[in-house]
XYZ file of C-alpha atoms in Angstrom:
372
model
C 17.033 -13.199 38.316
C 13.523 -11.742 38.174
C 11.528 -14.984 37.957
C 8.137 -13.310 37.570
C 9.428 -11.190 34.689
C 10.804 -14.309 33.054
C 7.437 -16.066 33.410
C 5.527 -13.041 32.095
C 7.833 -12.888 29.067
C 8.175 -16.561 28.178
C 4.744 -18.075 28.908
C 2.701 -15.947 26.434
C 5.097 -16.810 23.621
C 4.953 -20.546 24.279
C 1.193 -20.481 24.799
C 0.699 -18.751 21.438
C 2.737 -21.316 19.462
C 0.863 -24.426 20.672
C 1.755 -27.467 18.548
C 0.536 -31.099 18.807
C 2.576 -34.272 19.311
C 5.750 -34.563 17.195
C 4.926 -31.269 15.458
C 6.503 -28.995 18.076
C 8.855 -27.399 15.530
C 8.623 -23.720 16.514
C 8.388 -24.663 20.182
C 11.568 -26.744 19.983
C 13.444 -23.934 18.249
C 12.280 -21.474 20.920
C 13.545 -23.568 23.840
C 16.767 -24.520 22.029
C 17.568 -20.867 21.282
C 16.839 -19.883 24.871
C 19.064 -22.643 26.283
C 21.927 -21.569 24.022
C 21.527 -17.983 25.220
C 21.942 -19.292 28.771
C 25.175 -21.082 27.865
C 23.868 -24.642 27.637
C 25.155 -27.166 25.130
C 22.105 -28.000 23.051
C 21.139 -31.017 20.964
C 18.113 -30.677 18.724
C 16.099 -33.278 16.777
C 16.912 -35.889 19.415
C 15.855 -39.336 18.271
C 14.870 -37.897 14.904
C 12.024 -35.929 16.537
C 11.442 -32.436 17.902
C 12.999 -33.369 21.273
C 15.580 -30.943 22.680
C 18.267 -31.656 25.288
C 20.278 -28.921 26.987
C 23.323 -29.686 29.163
C 25.137 -27.524 31.695
C 28.413 -29.131 32.821
C 30.274 -27.954 35.911
C 33.474 -29.579 34.680
C 33.750 -31.441 37.995
C 32.877 -35.111 38.595
C 29.422 -35.751 39.966
C 25.942 -37.014 39.111
C 23.660 -35.787 36.356
C 20.292 -34.342 37.343
C 17.632 -34.114 34.632
C 14.700 -31.695 34.705
C 12.036 -32.789 32.259
C 9.339 -30.750 30.541
C 6.815 -31.814 27.920
C 6.133 -29.595 24.881
C 3.039 -30.761 23.003
C -0.502 -29.406 23.182
C -4.007 -30.757 22.608
C -6.246 -30.434 19.546
C -9.868 -29.321 19.931
C -12.608 -29.619 17.332
C -14.191 -26.272 16.443
C -17.780 -25.607 15.347
C -16.680 -25.293 11.719
C -15.076 -28.743 11.866
C -11.503 -27.465 12.020
C -9.054 -28.321 14.780
C -7.459 -25.756 17.056
C -4.188 -26.350 18.913
C -4.455 -25.240 22.556
C -2.142 -25.655 25.540
C -4.909 -27.018 27.784
C -2.710 -29.353 29.841
C -0.180 -26.819 31.073
C 2.802 -27.875 29.005
C 3.416 -24.212 28.196
C 3.706 -23.643 31.951
C 6.012 -26.651 32.285
C 8.390 -25.289 29.638
C 8.304 -21.846 31.227
C 9.280 -23.380 34.571
C 12.057 -25.485 33.024
C 13.627 -22.513 31.249
C 13.510 -20.470 34.456
C 15.114 -23.355 36.374
C 17.806 -23.547 33.700
C 18.630 -19.877 34.212
C 18.495 -20.026 38.019
C 20.861 -22.994 38.390
C 23.219 -21.390 35.864
C 23.305 -18.159 37.877
C 23.774 -19.958 41.203
C 26.449 -22.286 39.816
C 26.792 -26.065 39.895
C 28.942 -27.505 42.709
C 29.723 -30.561 40.571
C 28.221 -32.838 37.954
C 25.799 -31.813 35.247
C 22.250 -30.586 34.781
C 20.221 -31.778 31.811
C 17.091 -30.056 30.565
C 14.895 -32.552 28.709
C 12.212 -31.046 26.486
C 10.192 -33.976 25.216
C 7.530 -34.129 22.538
C 4.347 -36.194 22.424
C 3.476 -36.654 26.094
C -0.218 -36.531 25.242
C 0.070 -39.693 23.164
C 2.466 -41.403 25.584
C 5.404 -41.683 23.198
C 7.757 -38.796 23.895
C 9.529 -40.186 26.954
C 10.353 -43.380 25.054
C 11.985 -41.279 22.329
C 14.384 -39.778 24.880
C 15.122 -43.198 26.373
C 15.769 -44.823 23.015
C 18.013 -41.914 22.005
C 20.145 -42.437 25.126
C 19.292 -39.087 26.712
C 18.854 -40.779 30.115
C 21.901 -43.043 29.912
C 24.095 -40.803 32.086
C 21.296 -39.506 34.360
C 21.064 -40.492 38.036
C 18.145 -38.228 39.060
C 15.114 -37.182 36.990
C 12.695 -34.497 38.165
C 9.227 -34.211 36.656
C 6.301 -31.984 37.587
C 2.798 -31.025 36.518
C 0.428 -28.157 37.203
C -2.503 -29.539 39.200
C -6.246 -28.744 39.347
C -7.393 -26.388 42.083
C -9.136 -29.171 44.021
C -5.780 -30.952 44.428
C -3.453 -28.034 45.158
C -3.890 -24.290 45.611
C -1.446 -21.547 44.686
C 1.506 -21.589 47.058
C 1.230 -25.337 47.614
C 3.257 -28.156 46.089
C 2.641 -31.905 46.182
C 6.025 -33.646 46.648
C 5.032 -36.770 44.723
C 2.189 -37.464 42.310
C 1.557 -41.208 42.153
C 0.377 -41.448 38.586
C -1.653 -44.493 37.572
C -0.647 -47.049 34.964
C -2.986 -46.819 31.984
C -3.339 -48.743 28.739
C -5.643 -48.141 25.786
C -6.528 -51.250 23.790
C -8.285 -51.406 20.439
C -9.864 -54.597 19.140
C -11.638 -55.810 16.043
C -14.189 -58.603 15.769
C -14.738 -60.183 12.347
C -17.856 -62.281 11.958
C -19.777 -63.297 8.819
C -22.365 -61.183 7.019
C -25.776 -62.638 6.218
C -29.309 -61.506 5.500
C -31.402 -60.806 8.579
C -33.878 -63.487 7.461
C -31.140 -66.126 7.607
C -29.125 -65.437 10.794
C -27.980 -69.063 10.944
C -25.845 -68.439 7.867
C -23.917 -65.592 9.467
C -21.866 -64.812 12.577
C -23.138 -61.648 14.217
C -20.130 -59.566 15.299
C -22.414 -57.534 17.576
C -23.323 -60.676 19.538
C -19.644 -61.534 19.838
C -18.725 -57.996 20.892
C -21.470 -57.974 23.510
C -20.172 -61.218 24.959
C -16.688 -59.724 25.104
C -17.956 -56.630 26.930
C -19.759 -58.811 29.481
C -16.645 -60.932 30.015
C -14.468 -57.842 30.493
C -16.996 -56.402 32.955
C -16.662 -59.599 34.997
C -12.931 -59.045 35.523
C -12.146 -58.339 39.170
C -8.826 -57.134 40.554
C -7.426 -56.337 43.973
C -9.405 -53.282 45.181
C -6.291 -51.971 46.939
C -4.564 -51.665 43.571
C -7.373 -49.712 41.978
C -7.465 -51.824 38.826
C -10.285 -51.240 36.356
C -11.199 -52.051 32.771
C -13.871 -50.074 30.913
C -15.267 -50.552 27.420
C -14.955 -47.135 25.784
C -15.812 -47.924 22.159
C -18.303 -50.192 20.425
C -18.876 -49.463 16.739
C -20.619 -51.792 14.310
C -23.688 -52.376 12.211
C -23.358 -49.392 9.900
C -25.120 -51.202 7.046
C -28.733 -52.094 6.391
C -31.015 -52.880 9.321
C -31.813 -56.268 7.815
C -28.169 -57.345 7.536
C -26.168 -59.391 10.044
C -23.214 -57.274 11.166
C -19.847 -58.791 10.239
C -17.456 -56.333 11.879
C -17.240 -54.527 15.211
C -14.582 -52.138 16.491
C -14.179 -52.208 20.244
C -11.987 -50.251 22.652
C -10.951 -50.474 26.297
C -9.402 -48.221 28.939
C -7.325 -50.042 31.592
C -6.060 -48.446 34.826
C -4.093 -49.670 37.851
C -1.781 -48.268 40.500
C 0.400 -51.362 39.975
C 2.559 -51.923 36.914
C 2.533 -55.671 37.629
C -1.263 -55.765 37.721
C -1.469 -53.749 34.522
C 0.459 -56.467 32.682
C -2.031 -59.053 33.983
C -5.053 -56.960 32.964
C -3.652 -56.412 29.470
C -3.206 -60.136 28.949
C -6.682 -60.945 30.266
C -8.342 -58.465 27.901
C -6.349 -59.768 24.933
C -7.279 -63.356 25.809
C -10.960 -62.486 26.219
C -11.097 -60.819 22.811
C -9.379 -63.708 21.040
C -10.981 -66.642 22.845
C -14.535 -65.302 23.026
C -14.514 -64.568 19.310
C -13.223 -68.061 18.608
C -16.001 -69.572 20.732
C -18.574 -67.967 18.420
C -16.732 -68.945 15.253
C -15.534 -65.390 14.675
C -12.063 -63.848 14.635
C -10.914 -61.382 17.242
C -7.657 -59.512 17.624
C -6.492 -56.592 19.726
C -3.512 -54.290 20.019
C -2.262 -51.645 22.420
C -2.789 -48.109 21.146
C -1.033 -46.341 24.007
C 0.260 -47.010 27.492
C 1.907 -45.291 30.463
C 3.365 -46.996 33.540
C 2.482 -46.120 37.117
C 4.784 -43.894 39.166
C 7.433 -45.539 41.333
C 8.742 -42.909 43.738
C 12.136 -43.093 45.414
C 11.743 -42.722 49.213
C 15.044 -40.896 49.772
C 14.314 -38.404 46.997
C 10.788 -37.889 48.341
C 12.207 -36.952 51.760
C 14.567 -34.400 50.212
C 11.777 -32.991 48.034
C 9.612 -32.400 51.110
C 12.524 -30.697 52.867
C 13.077 -28.311 49.955
C 9.363 -27.470 49.623
C 9.204 -26.533 53.319
C 12.392 -24.501 52.971
C 10.916 -22.478 50.080
C 7.227 -22.308 51.024
C 7.052 -23.162 54.712
C 5.080 -26.041 56.192
C 1.816 -24.585 54.865
C 3.093 -25.058 51.331
C 3.769 -28.792 51.679
C 0.933 -31.150 50.785
C 0.936 -34.949 51.219
C 1.896 -37.214 48.344
C -1.186 -37.747 46.185
C -2.629 -40.569 44.105
C -4.205 -39.726 40.763
C -5.953 -41.931 38.209
C -4.316 -40.193 35.249
C -1.330 -41.499 33.290
C 1.960 -39.651 32.650
C 4.695 -40.932 30.337
C 7.443 -39.460 32.557
C 7.117 -42.770 34.418
C 8.700 -44.638 31.501
C 12.035 -43.256 32.707
C 11.904 -45.274 35.923
C 10.338 -48.337 34.308
C 13.007 -48.587 31.631
C 15.850 -47.539 33.942
C 14.988 -48.914 37.427
C 18.158 -47.565 39.063
C 17.061 -44.003 38.254
C 15.822 -41.931 41.206
C 12.750 -39.917 40.228
C 10.385 -37.360 41.706
C 7.143 -36.109 40.174
C 5.907 -32.911 41.810
C 2.432 -31.396 41.615
C 2.354 -27.600 41.285
C -0.578 -25.805 42.888
C -1.658 -22.800 40.819
C -5.454 -22.494 41.301
C -5.950 -24.221 37.957
C -9.572 -24.128 36.727
C -11.897 -25.522 35.509
C -9.864 -28.682 34.825
C -6.990 -30.099 32.807
C -7.732 -30.786 29.114
C -10.427 -28.098 29.061
C -9.911 -25.508 26.287
C -10.807 -22.795 28.815
C -8.211 -23.998 31.342
C -6.432 -21.157 33.146
C -4.217 -20.791 36.205
C -2.354 -18.378 38.484
C 0.926 -17.634 36.703
C 2.468 -16.151 39.854
C 2.337 -19.627 41.419
C 4.993 -20.839 38.983
C 7.705 -18.856 40.799
C 7.820 -21.078 43.916
C 7.885 -24.143 41.651
C 10.955 -22.723 39.893
C 12.672 -22.109 43.220
C 11.837 -25.587 44.551
C 13.059 -27.384 41.432
C 16.245 -25.308 41.197
C 17.052 -25.814 44.883
C 16.270 -29.531 44.684
C 18.562 -29.864 41.665
C 21.438 -28.096 43.412
C 20.962 -30.045 46.661
C 21.187 -33.325 44.778
C 24.522 -32.177 43.379
C 25.737 -30.799 46.719
C 24.897 -34.066 48.488
C 26.722 -36.191 45.923
């Protein structure tokens, strides 16, 4: 198999058909058609969405190893007000790698068990992994391998991080409802801006264990769109929560919800909040991490192996482990001289660096089956 030729052929096509969350129709058809060409059994529209699952069965008893790729892109506002779909997070690269891995393990042959290729939608909004879980796509899986192209300051071309310790993140949206009044009679109203300010101050006073990296930031405060001499009766407020601990994240969520509700009540207003999106923190499996390091060194040499890395970004791949604790997972970081940064419409990377990632993931998949 000429991996570089495969990358040069597949990546431009996927990059050109960028589609946002749950709208990956052409993308899903592309990967499904390619998997069928390789001899995989393919299920489309998994969970009633654009998700695609491809299975290669050796016909011999053994574990199932899943290789997961996300499919969606990001939307960017243009000068004319329109939105442009761009693969600025590397999901086109992820799909390219997954399809190459699918071909490589097929050519090398499975010693036993099965390989599953999971192409999930909607990673950018944190909902795609849950679709696969709810549809039962992980029910028979013992090992799940995820990966992500990484910025240049974290990994260079020819380097791979064996485990990315993604951070738990939660986005919360709240609404404060006060009572409108004329500015000359503030005692007859309940100023939602005052209430919202008190909530922000209370949230800023939250302190968590510094070793867990917990933080809560107010990221939205909208209110007072009416006349300047009117008491504001409604405020929209938003928060970003982060922690390296899933347990601490649950505590932070509850504290923010309580602050919104109870502070509003103290002022005679009404406050409610709801979670807009969430991703759990990574929970790596030590035995799988050791094997991943071994394979990286085997493919790239010791100079290609980087230490496990912590990152303050969320990744919904981690729902797999949270919802199925017995699952053994690895989340690799692919060095590819990516610049200037993820989620930048001008993001670009070294395509040649995808080849070692393909080899590492294919070899890791086969070793997991060989060691069964």
